[in-house]
CSV table of C-alpha atoms in Angstrom, one decimal:
chain,number,residue,atom,x,y,z
A,1,UNK,CA,-22.7,-45.1,-31.1
A,2,UNK,CA,-21.5,-46.1,-34.7
A,3,UNK,CA,-20.5,-49.5,-35.6
A,4,UNK,CA,-17.0,-50.5,-35.1
A,5,UNK,CA,-14.9,-49.8,-38.1
A,6,UNK,CA,-13.3,-52.8,-39.7
A,7,UNK,CA,-9.7,-53.6,-38.8
A,8,UNK,CA,-7.4,-52.8,-41.3
A,9,UNK,CA,-3.5,-51.7,-40.8
A,10,UNK,CA,-3.5,-48.0,-40.3
A,11,UNK,CA,-1.7,-45.3,-42.5
A,12,UNK,CA,1.7,-43.9,-41.3
A,13,UNK,CA,4.9,-44.9,-39.6
A,14,UNK,CA,3.4,-47.9,-37.6
A,15,UNK,CA,4.3,-51.4,-38.8
A,16,UNK,CA,2.1,-54.3,-38.8
A,17,UNK,CA,2.5,-56.6,-35.6
A,18,UNK,CA,4.6,-53.9,-33.8
A,19,UNK,CA,4.0,-51.7,-31.1
A,20,UNK,CA,3.5,-47.9,-31.4
A,21,UNK,CA,0.2,-45.6,-31.2
A,22,UNK,CA,-1.7,-43.6,-33.9
A,23,UNK,CA,-4.4,-41.1,-33.3
A,24,UNK,CA,-6.5,-40.9,-36.5
A,25,UNK,CA,-8.6,-37.4,-36.1
A,26,UNK,CA,-9.9,-37.9,-32.3
A,27,UNK,CA,-12.1,-35.8,-30.8
A,28,UNK,CA,-13.4,-36.5,-27.4
A,29,UNK,CA,-16.5,-34.1,-26.0
A,30,UNK,CA,-18.4,-34.3,-22.7
A,31,UNK,CA,-21.9,-32.6,-24.3
A,32,UNK,CA,-21.0,-29.4,-25.9
A,33,UNK,CA,-17.6,-29.2,-24.2
A,34,UNK,CA,-14.6,-30.5,-26.4
A,35,UNK,CA,-11.7,-31.5,-24.6
A,36,UNK,CA,-9.8,-33.0,-27.6
A,37,UNK,CA,-10.4,-31.7,-30.9
A,38,UNK,CA,-9.5,-33.8,-34.2
A,39,UNK,CA,-6.0,-35.0,-32.4
A,40,UNK,CA,-3.3,-36.6,-35.0
A,41,UNK,CA,-0.5,-38.2,-33.9
A,42,UNK,CA,1.8,-41.3,-34.2
A,43,UNK,CA,4.1,-42.6,-32.1
A,44,UNK,CA,6.3,-45.1,-33.7
A,45,UNK,CA,7.7,-48.5,-32.2
A,46,UNK,CA,9.9,-47.9,-29.4
A,47,UNK,CA,9.7,-43.7,-29.4
A,48,UNK,CA,9.1,-41.5,-26.6
A,49,UNK,CA,6.5,-39.0,-27.2
A,50,UNK,CA,5.7,-36.5,-24.5
A,51,UNK,CA,2.6,-34.2,-24.4
A,52,UNK,CA,3.0,-31.0,-23.0
A,53,UNK,CA,0.9,-28.5,-22.3
A,54,UNK,CA,-0.9,-26.3,-19.4
A,55,UNK,CA,-3.8,-27.7,-17.5
A,56,UNK,CA,-6.9,-28.5,-19.3
A,57,UNK,CA,-4.8,-28.4,-22.9
A,58,UNK,CA,-6.1,-32.0,-23.9
A,59,UNK,CA,-3.0,-34.2,-22.9
A,60,UNK,CA,-4.6,-36.6,-20.3
A,61,UNK,CA,-7.6,-37.1,-22.3
A,62,UNK,CA,-5.8,-38.3,-25.3
A,63,UNK,CA,-3.8,-40.8,-22.7
A,64,UNK,CA,-6.8,-42.0,-21.3
A,65,UNK,CA,-7.9,-42.3,-25.2
A,66,UNK,CA,-5.3,-44.8,-25.8
A,67,UNK,CA,-5.8,-46.7,-22.3
A,68,UNK,CA,-9.7,-47.2,-23.1
A,69,UNK,CA,-11.0,-44.6,-20.4
A,70,UNK,CA,-12.3,-42.4,-22.5
A,71,UNK,CA,-14.4,-43.0,-25.9
A,72,UNK,CA,-13.9,-40.5,-28.8
A,73,UNK,CA,-16.8,-38.7,-30.3
A,74,UNK,CA,-15.1,-39.2,-33.6
A,75,UNK,CA,-11.9,-40.8,-35.1
A,76,UNK,CA,-10.2,-43.9,-34.1
A,77,UNK,CA,-6.9,-45.0,-32.1
A,78,UNK,CA,-4.5,-47.6,-33.2
A,79,UNK,CA,-2.2,-49.5,-31.1
A,80,UNK,CA,0.0,-51.3,-33.6
A,81,UNK,CA,-2.0,-52.6,-36.4
A,82,UNK,CA,-5.1,-53.1,-34.3
A,83,UNK,CA,-7.8,-50.4,-34.3
A,84,UNK,CA,-8.5,-50.1,-30.4
A,85,UNK,CA,-10.9,-47.7,-30.3
A,86,UNK,CA,-14.1,-50.1,-29.2
A,87,UNK,CA,-12.0,-52.5,-27.0
A,88,UNK,CA,-12.1,-52.3,-23.6
A,89,UNK,CA,-8.9,-51.3,-21.3
A,90,UNK,CA,-7.9,-54.8,-20.7
A,91,UNK,CA,-7.7,-56.0,-24.2
A,92,UNK,CA,-5.3,-53.1,-25.6
A,93,UNK,CA,-1.9,-54.5,-24.4
A,94,UNK,CA,-0.9,-51.4,-22.4
A,95,UNK,CA,0.6,-50.4,-18.9
A,96,UNK,CA,0.1,-47.4,-17.3
A,97,UNK,CA,1.2,-45.5,-14.5
A,98,UNK,CA,-0.6,-42.4,-12.6
A,99,UNK,CA,0.5,-39.6,-10.8
A,100,UNK,CA,-1.3,-41.1,-7.6
A,101,UNK,CA,0.9,-44.5,-7.8
A,102,UNK,CA,-2.4,-46.2,-7.1
A,103,UNK,CA,-1.0,-49.2,-5.0
A,104,UNK,CA,-2.8,-51.2,-3.2
A,105,UNK,CA,-1.9,-50.2,0.5
A,106,UNK,CA,-3.0,-53.9,2.2
A,107,UNK,CA,-0.6,-55.6,-0.4
A,108,UNK,CA,3.2,-56.0,-0.3
A,109,UNK,CA,5.3,-54.7,-3.2
A,110,UNK,CA,5.7,-58.0,-4.8
A,111,UNK,CA,1.8,-58.7,-4.7
A,112,UNK,CA,1.0,-55.2,-5.9
A,113,UNK,CA,3.6,-55.8,-9.1
A,114,UNK,CA,1.8,-59.4,-9.7
A,115,UNK,CA,-1.8,-57.7,-9.5
A,116,UNK,CA,-2.1,-57.7,-13.3
A,117,UNK,CA,-0.5,-61.0,-14.1
A,118,UNK,CA,-2.7,-62.9,-11.6
A,119,UNK,CA,-5.7,-61.3,-13.0
A,120,UNK,CA,-4.8,-62.0,-16.6
A,121,UNK,CA,-4.5,-58.1,-17.5
A,122,UNK,CA,-6.3,-55.4,-15.8
A,123,UNK,CA,-6.8,-51.6,-15.5
A,124,UNK,CA,-3.2,-51.5,-14.4
A,125,UNK,CA,-1.6,-54.3,-16.0
A,126,UNK,CA,-3.4,-53.5,-19.1
A,127,UNK,CA,-2.4,-56.7,-20.9
A,128,UNK,CA,-4.8,-59.1,-23.1
A,129,UNK,CA,-7.0,-60.9,-20.7
A,130,UNK,CA,-5.9,-64.6,-21.0
A,131,UNK,CA,-5.6,-67.6,-19.0
A,132,UNK,CA,-4.0,-67.0,-15.8
A,133,UNK,CA,-0.1,-67.4,-15.5
A,134,UNK,CA,1.5,-70.5,-13.6
A,135,UNK,CA,2.9,-69.3,-10.4
A,136,UNK,CA,6.5,-69.7,-11.7
A,137,UNK,CA,6.0,-67.4,-14.5
A,138,UNK,CA,4.5,-64.5,-12.3
A,139,UNK,CA,7.3,-65.0,-9.7
A,140,UNK,CA,9.9,-64.9,-12.4
A,141,UNK,CA,8.0,-61.7,-14.4
A,142,UNK,CA,8.0,-59.7,-10.7
A,143,UNK,CA,11.3,-60.6,-10.0
A,144,UNK,CA,12.6,-59.4,-13.5
A,145,UNK,CA,10.3,-56.2,-13.0
A,146,UNK,CA,11.6,-55.4,-9.5
A,147,UNK,CA,15.2,-55.7,-11.0
A,148,UNK,CA,14.4,-53.6,-13.9
A,149,UNK,CA,13.1,-50.7,-11.4
A,150,UNK,CA,15.7,-51.5,-8.8
A,151,UNK,CA,12.8,-52.4,-6.3
A,152,UNK,CA,14.2,-56.1,-5.7
A,153,UNK,CA,15.4,-55.6,-1.9
A,154,UNK,CA,11.9,-54.4,-1.2
A,155,UNK,CA,9.5,-57.3,-2.5
A,156,UNK,CA,8.1,-57.9,1.2
A,157,UNK,CA,7.3,-54.3,2.5
A,158,UNK,CA,4.3,-52.4,2.3
A,159,UNK,CA,3.8,-49.3,0.5
A,160,UNK,CA,3.5,-47.4,3.3
A,161,UNK,CA,7.0,-48.3,4.2
A,162,UNK,CA,8.4,-47.0,1.3
A,163,UNK,CA,9.5,-43.4,0.0
A,164,UNK,CA,7.8,-41.5,-2.7
A,165,UNK,CA,10.1,-42.1,-5.4
A,166,UNK,CA,10.1,-46.1,-4.6
A,167,UNK,CA,6.2,-46.0,-4.7
A,168,UNK,CA,6.6,-44.9,-8.0
A,169,UNK,CA,9.1,-47.7,-9.3
A,170,UNK,CA,6.7,-50.3,-7.7
A,171,UNK,CA,4.0,-48.5,-10.1
A,172,UNK,CA,6.3,-48.7,-12.9
A,173,UNK,CA,7.3,-52.2,-12.3
A,174,UNK,CA,3.5,-53.3,-12.1
A,175,UNK,CA,2.9,-51.9,-15.3
A,176,UNK,CA,6.7,-53.4,-17.2
A,177,UNK,CA,5.6,-56.8,-15.3
A,178,UNK,CA,2.7,-57.6,-18.0
A,179,UNK,CA,5.2,-56.8,-21.1
A,180,UNK,CA,3.3,-54.4,-22.8
A,181,UNK,CA,3.8,-52.8,-26.0
A,182,UNK,CA,2.6,-49.4,-25.0
A,183,UNK,CA,3.6,-47.6,-21.7
A,184,UNK,CA,1.4,-44.6,-20.7
A,185,UNK,CA,2.6,-42.6,-18.2
A,186,UNK,CA,0.8,-39.6,-16.7
A,187,UNK,CA,2.3,-37.2,-14.7
A,188,UNK,CA,4.2,-39.7,-12.8
A,189,UNK,CA,6.7,-37.2,-11.2
A,190,UNK,CA,4.2,-34.6,-10.2
A,191,UNK,CA,4.3,-36.0,-6.6
A,192,UNK,CA,7.8,-36.1,-6.1
A,193,UNK,CA,10.3,-33.3,-4.8
A,194,UNK,CA,13.1,-31.8,-7.0
A,195,UNK,CA,15.8,-34.5,-6.0
A,196,UNK,CA,13.6,-37.3,-6.2
A,197,UNK,CA,12.3,-36.2,-9.6
A,198,UNK,CA,16.0,-35.4,-10.9
A,199,UNK,CA,16.7,-39.4,-10.1
A,200,UNK,CA,13.6,-40.8,-11.3
A,201,UNK,CA,14.0,-39.0,-15.1
A,202,UNK,CA,17.7,-40.8,-14.9
A,203,UNK,CA,15.8,-44.0,-14.0
A,204,UNK,CA,13.3,-43.5,-16.9
A,205,UNK,CA,15.9,-42.7,-19.4
A,206,UNK,CA,17.6,-45.7,-18.4
A,207,UNK,CA,14.3,-47.7,-18.8
A,208,UNK,CA,13.7,-46.3,-22.1
A,209,UNK,CA,17.3,-47.6,-23.6
A,210,UNK,CA,16.8,-51.3,-22.1
A,211,UNK,CA,13.2,-51.5,-23.3
A,212,UNK,CA,14.1,-50.2,-27.1
A,213,UNK,CA,10.7,-52.0,-28.4
A,214,UNK,CA,8.4,-50.0,-26.2
A,215,UNK,CA,6.4,-47.3,-27.2
A,216,UNK,CA,6.2,-44.7,-24.3
A,217,UNK,CA,3.2,-42.0,-24.2
A,218,UNK,CA,4.2,-39.1,-21.3
A,219,UNK,CA,1.9,-36.8,-20.4
A,220,UNK,CA,3.3,-33.4,-18.4
A,221,UNK,CA,3.0,-30.0,-18.0
A,222,UNK,CA,7.1,-29.9,-17.0
A,223,UNK,CA,9.4,-28.7,-20.0
A,224,UNK,CA,12.4,-30.2,-17.9
A,225,UNK,CA,10.9,-33.8,-18.0
A,226,UNK,CA,10.0,-33.3,-21.7
A,227,UNK,CA,13.4,-32.2,-23.0
A,228,UNK,CA,15.3,-35.0,-21.2
A,229,UNK,CA,13.1,-37.8,-22.0
A,230,UNK,CA,11.4,-37.4,-25.3
A,231,UNK,CA,12.6,-38.5,-28.9
A,232,UNK,CA,9.5,-35.6,-30.1
A,233,UNK,CA,7.4,-33.4,-28.2
A,234,UNK,CA,3.7,-32.8,-29.0
A,235,UNK,CA,2.6,-29.2,-27.7
A,236,UNK,CA,-1.0,-29.0,-26.9
A,237,UNK,CA,-3.2,-25.9,-25.7
A,238,UNK,CA,-6.9,-25.6,-25.8
A,239,UNK,CA,-7.5,-29.2,-27.0
A,240,UNK,CA,-5.8,-29.0,-29.9
A,241,UNK,CA,-2.3,-30.2,-30.9
A,242,UNK,CA,-0.4,-26.7,-31.6
A,243,UNK,CA,3.3,-28.2,-32.8
A,244,UNK,CA,5.2,-31.5,-33.1
A,245,UNK,CA,9.3,-31.8,-33.0
A,246,UNK,CA,12.1,-33.1,-31.6
A,247,UNK,CA,13.0,-31.1,-28.5
A,248,UNK,CA,16.1,-29.6,-30.3
A,249,UNK,CA,14.0,-28.5,-33.0
A,250,UNK,CA,11.1,-26.9,-30.8
A,251,UNK,CA,13.8,-25.1,-28.5
A,252,UNK,CA,16.0,-23.6,-31.3
A,253,UNK,CA,13.2,-23.0,-33.9
A,254,UNK,CA,9.8,-23.2,-32.3
A,255,UNK,CA,7.0,-22.6,-35.0
A,256,UNK,CA,5.0,-20.1,-32.9
A,257,UNK,CA,5.1,-17.7,-29.6
A,258,UNK,CA,2.9,-20.5,-27.7
A,259,UNK,CA,5.8,-23.1,-28.4
A,260,UNK,CA,8.6,-20.7,-27.8
A,261,UNK,CA,7.2,-19.6,-24.4
A,262,UNK,CA,6.2,-23.1,-23.5
A,263,UNK,CA,9.3,-25.2,-24.6
A,264,UNK,CA,11.9,-23.3,-22.9
A,265,UNK,CA,12.1,-19.8,-21.3
A,266,UNK,CA,11.4,-17.1,-24.1
A,267,UNK,CA,11.6,-13.3,-24.6
A,268,UNK,CA,8.6,-12.6,-27.3
A,269,UNK,CA,8.7,-9.0,-28.5
A,270,UNK,CA,6.2,-7.5,-31.2
A,271,UNK,CA,8.3,-6.2,-34.0
A,272,UNK,CA,7.6,-4.6,-37.6
A,273,UNK,CA,9.5,-4.6,-40.6
A,274,UNK,CA,12.5,-3.0,-40.8
A,275,UNK,CA,14.9,-1.7,-43.8
A,276,UNK,CA,16.3,-4.4,-46.1
A,277,UNK,CA,19.7,-5.4,-45.5
A,278,UNK,CA,20.6,-7.7,-48.6
A,279,UNK,CA,24.0,-8.6,-47.1
A,280,UNK,CA,23.7,-11.9,-45.7
A,281,UNK,CA,21.4,-14.6,-46.7
A,282,UNK,CA,18.8,-15.7,-43.8
A,283,UNK,CA,18.9,-12.2,-42.0
A,284,UNK,CA,16.3,-9.7,-41.6
A,285,UNK,CA,16.1,-6.3,-40.0
A,286,UNK,CA,13.2,-5.8,-38.0
A,287,UNK,CA,12.1,-2.7,-35.3
A,288,UNK,CA,11.0,-3.1,-31.8
A,289,UNK,CA,10.0,0.0,-30.6
A,290,UNK,CA,12.9,2.6,-31.3
A,291,UNK,CA,15.4,-0.3,-32.0
A,292,UNK,CA,16.4,-1.7,-35.0
A,293,UNK,CA,17.7,-5.3,-34.8
A,294,UNK,CA,18.8,-8.1,-37.0
A,295,UNK,CA,17.5,-11.5,-36.4
A,296,UNK,CA,17.8,-14.8,-38.3
A,297,UNK,CA,14.8,-15.9,-40.4
A,298,UNK,CA,12.9,-18.9,-38.7
A,299,UNK,CA,9.9,-21.0,-39.7
A,300,UNK,CA,7.8,-18.0,-39.1
A,301,UNK,CA,8.0,-14.7,-41.2
A,302,UNK,CA,6.2,-11.5,-41.0
A,303,UNK,CA,3.0,-11.3,-42.2
A,304,UNK,CA,0.9,-9.0,-44.8
A,305,UNK,CA,0.8,-6.3,-42.3
A,306,UNK,CA,4.4,-6.5,-41.8
A,307,UNK,CA,4.2,-7.9,-38.0
A,308,UNK,CA,6.0,-10.6,-36.4
A,309,UNK,CA,7.3,-11.6,-32.9
A,310,UNK,CA,11.0,-12.3,-32.1
A,311,UNK,CA,12.1,-14.9,-30.2
A,312,UNK,CA,15.4,-14.7,-28.3
A,313,UNK,CA,16.1,-17.2,-25.3
A,314,UNK,CA,17.1,-15.6,-22.0
A,315,UNK,CA,20.8,-17.5,-21.7
A,316,UNK,CA,21.6,-15.8,-25.0
A,317,UNK,CA,20.9,-12.8,-23.8
A,318,UNK,CA,24.1,-10.7,-22.2
A,319,UNK,CA,24.4,-7.1,-20.3
A,320,UNK,CA,26.0,-4.5,-21.8
A,321,UNK,CA,26.6,-2.9,-25.4
A,322,UNK,CA,27.7,-6.1,-27.7
A,323,UNK,CA,27.1,-6.4,-31.3
A,324,UNK,CA,24.1,-5.2,-33.7
A,325,UNK,CA,21.5,-6.2,-31.4
A,326,UNK,CA,20.7,-3.8,-28.4
A,327,UNK,CA,18.1,-2.8,-26.0
A,328,UNK,CA,18.2,0.0,-23.5
A,329,UNK,CA,16.0,0.3,-20.5
A,330,UNK,CA,15.3,0.2,-16.6
A,331,UNK,CA,16.4,-2.9,-14.2
A,332,UNK,CA,12.8,-4.1,-12.7
A,333,UNK,CA,13.7,-7.5,-11.4
A,334,UNK,CA,16.8,-9.1,-10.2
A,335,UNK,CA,17.0,-12.8,-9.0
A,336,UNK,CA,19.9,-15.1,-7.8
A,337,UNK,CA,19.6,-18.5,-9.0
A,338,UNK,CA,22.9,-20.0,-7.7
A,339,UNK,CA,25.0,-20.2,-10.7
A,340,UNK,CA,23.0,-17.3,-12.4
A,341,UNK,CA,21.6,-14.0,-12.2
A,342,UNK,CA,18.1,-13.4,-13.8
A,343,UNK,CA,18.2,-9.7,-14.8
A,344,UNK,CA,14.7,-8.3,-16.0
A,345,UNK,CA,14.8,-5.1,-17.8
A,346,UNK,CA,11.8,-3.0,-18.9
A,347,UNK,CA,11.9,-1.9,-22.7
A,348,UNK,CA,9.1,-0.2,-24.4
A,349,UNK,CA,6.8,-1.7,-21.7
A,350,UNK,CA,8.0,-5.3,-22.2
A,351,UNK,CA,9.7,-7.2,-19.6
A,352,UNK,CA,13.1,-8.7,-21.0
A,353,UNK,CA,15.1,-11.1,-19.1
A,354,UNK,CA,18.6,-12.2,-19.4
A,355,UNK,CA,20.2,-15.1,-17.7
A,356,UNK,CA,23.9,-14.0,-16.5
A,357,UNK,CA,26.4,-16.3,-15.4
A,358,UNK,CA,29.3,-14.8,-13.0
A,359,UNK,CA,27.9,-11.7,-12.1
A,360,UNK,CA,30.0,-10.2,-9.5
A,361,UNK,CA,28.4,-7.0,-9.6
A,362,UNK,CA,24.8,-7.0,-10.2
A,363,UNK,CA,23.0,-4.1,-11.3
A,364,UNK,CA,20.5,-2.5,-8.9
A,365,UNK,CA,16.8,-1.9,-9.4
A,366,UNK,CA,16.0,0.9,-11.2
A,367,UNK,CA,19.5,1.2,-12.9
A,368,UNK,CA,19.8,1.9,-16.5
A,369,UNK,CA,21.0,-1.2,-18.4
A,370,UNK,CA,21.8,-2.4,-22.1
A,371,UNK,CA,21.1,-5.7,-23.1
A,372,UNK,CA,22.3,-7.5,-26.1
A,373,UNK,CA,22.1,-10.6,-28.3
A,374,UNK,CA,23.7,-12.1,-31.5
A,375,UNK,CA,21.4,-11.7,-34.7
A,376,UNK,CA,21.7,-15.6,-35.0
A,377,UNK,CA,20.4,-16.3,-31.9
A,378,UNK,CA,17.0,-14.2,-32.5
A,379,UNK,CA,14.5,-15.9,-34.4
A,380,UNK,CA,11.8,-14.4,-36.3
A,381,UNK,CA,8.2,-16.1,-35.6
A,382,UNK,CA,4.4,-15.3,-37.2
A,383,UNK,CA,2.9,-12.2,-35.3
A,384,UNK,CA,1.3,-13.3,-31.9
A,385,UNK,CA,-0.8,-11.6,-29.2
A,386,UNK,CA,0.9,-8.9,-28.1
A,387,UNK,CA,-1.0,-8.5,-24.8
A,388,UNK,CA,0.2,-12.2,-24.2
A,389,UNK,CA,3.8,-11.6,-24.9
A,390,UNK,CA,3.8,-9.3,-22.6
A,391,UNK,CA,2.1,-11.0,-19.9
A,392,UNK,CA,4.5,-13.7,-20.2
A,393,UNK,CA,7.7,-11.6,-20.3
A,394,UNK,CA,10.6,-14.1,-20.1
A,395,UNK,CA,8.3,-17.0,-20.3
A,396,UNK,CA,8.6,-20.3,-18.2
A,397,UNK,CA,11.4,-21.5,-16.1
A,398,UNK,CA,13.7,-23.5,-18.0
C-alpha cells in the first residue's frame, strides 16, 4: 500500500472545518473484481444524498468506504477538511445505522444508545476515540438522542420488547448520541413493513430538518425513499455512478434510459428521426413503428444514425385519442391499485403502461385500445438498448 497522502484541504464544495463528504476518484476492488469504479461525488455540509441503484451497483461499498470498513485500491475519501482514507473507523467522526439495527440484545435501550459514548467512539458511535465522558454528560446526551427519536419512554426496555420501527429509532439514537458530522444510513428501512416504513420516512425527514449541519449519505434501492428524503440522488449501476441530480430533475429530465426506469416508472420506446416540425422551439417529431409522435427535446438527442429513446411517465398517459400523440394496441394487462388502474397495452411489441384515475369502466384483456400523451410530457433520451427497454416495459413501480 502506498504511503498516506499529505492532509490538505480537498477541492470542491466542502469548507474547512465543516462536515461533508468527498469521494475523489475512489476505486474498490477485491482481486480482479471491481465493486466501485472511479467514484467521484461530493456531499455538502447538511445535505442528504441518496445512493440509489440495484443490488451489486456499488452503493453500499461507497458507504463502507466512508465508514472505514473497506480500503480503496485508489482514490481518496474526505470528511470535511480531513483526508480519512487511511484512518480507522473510530477516528472518522461518523454515525452509522445498518439495516439489521445491530442492537445489543442484553442491553437496555439507554445502554445501547450510550455504547459509543462509553467506548469513546467505536463501530456504531463513530466518534473520534477520546477520553471517556463523565456519566452526567453521557446521560444528558442519551436523553437528548432518545427525545429526538421519540424513544424516551422506552429507555429501560430491552430490544426484544420493541417493534421493528422502535428498534430502528434506537439505532438512529445511538448514532446521533455521539454528535457525528456525518450520518451513514445503509438500507435502514428495508426490514420494516410498508406502514412502518412510511412513518419512519416522516421521522427521518423531521430529523433532517432538526440537524441542519449533519451530512447524510443514504443507501437504498427504494426510489420512494430516495425521492422523499434526498436533496440529491446519485444513481448507480454496475459499480459506477451513472447520474446525479435533484429528485425533480432526475424524474422530469433523466439523462438516460437507466435513470428514467429506476427513478420512477417509465415507458421507454425506441424511436427514429421523423419529419422536421419547425413550429415551436424545443419540439421534435420522431417515429415509433408506424406512429409519428412529437416530443420535447430533453437532455439527450438522436444519435448520428437518427435513433433515440422516448420516455413518458405512466401517470401522464391517458386512455383514448387525445391530442397529437396516439398509440394503438391490444390490452395485455389490467391492475387495480386502489386509486388508479394500471392499463398495459402492447404496441409494436412493446408494453406501454398508463396509470388512470377514476376508471369506472376499465377495458378487458384483448380489447383494442388507444393511449395518448401530450407533447410536453415526452422526453427524448439517448438511444438505449431496445431489448432492455422491451424487458422493462413500464419500468419500476413508483
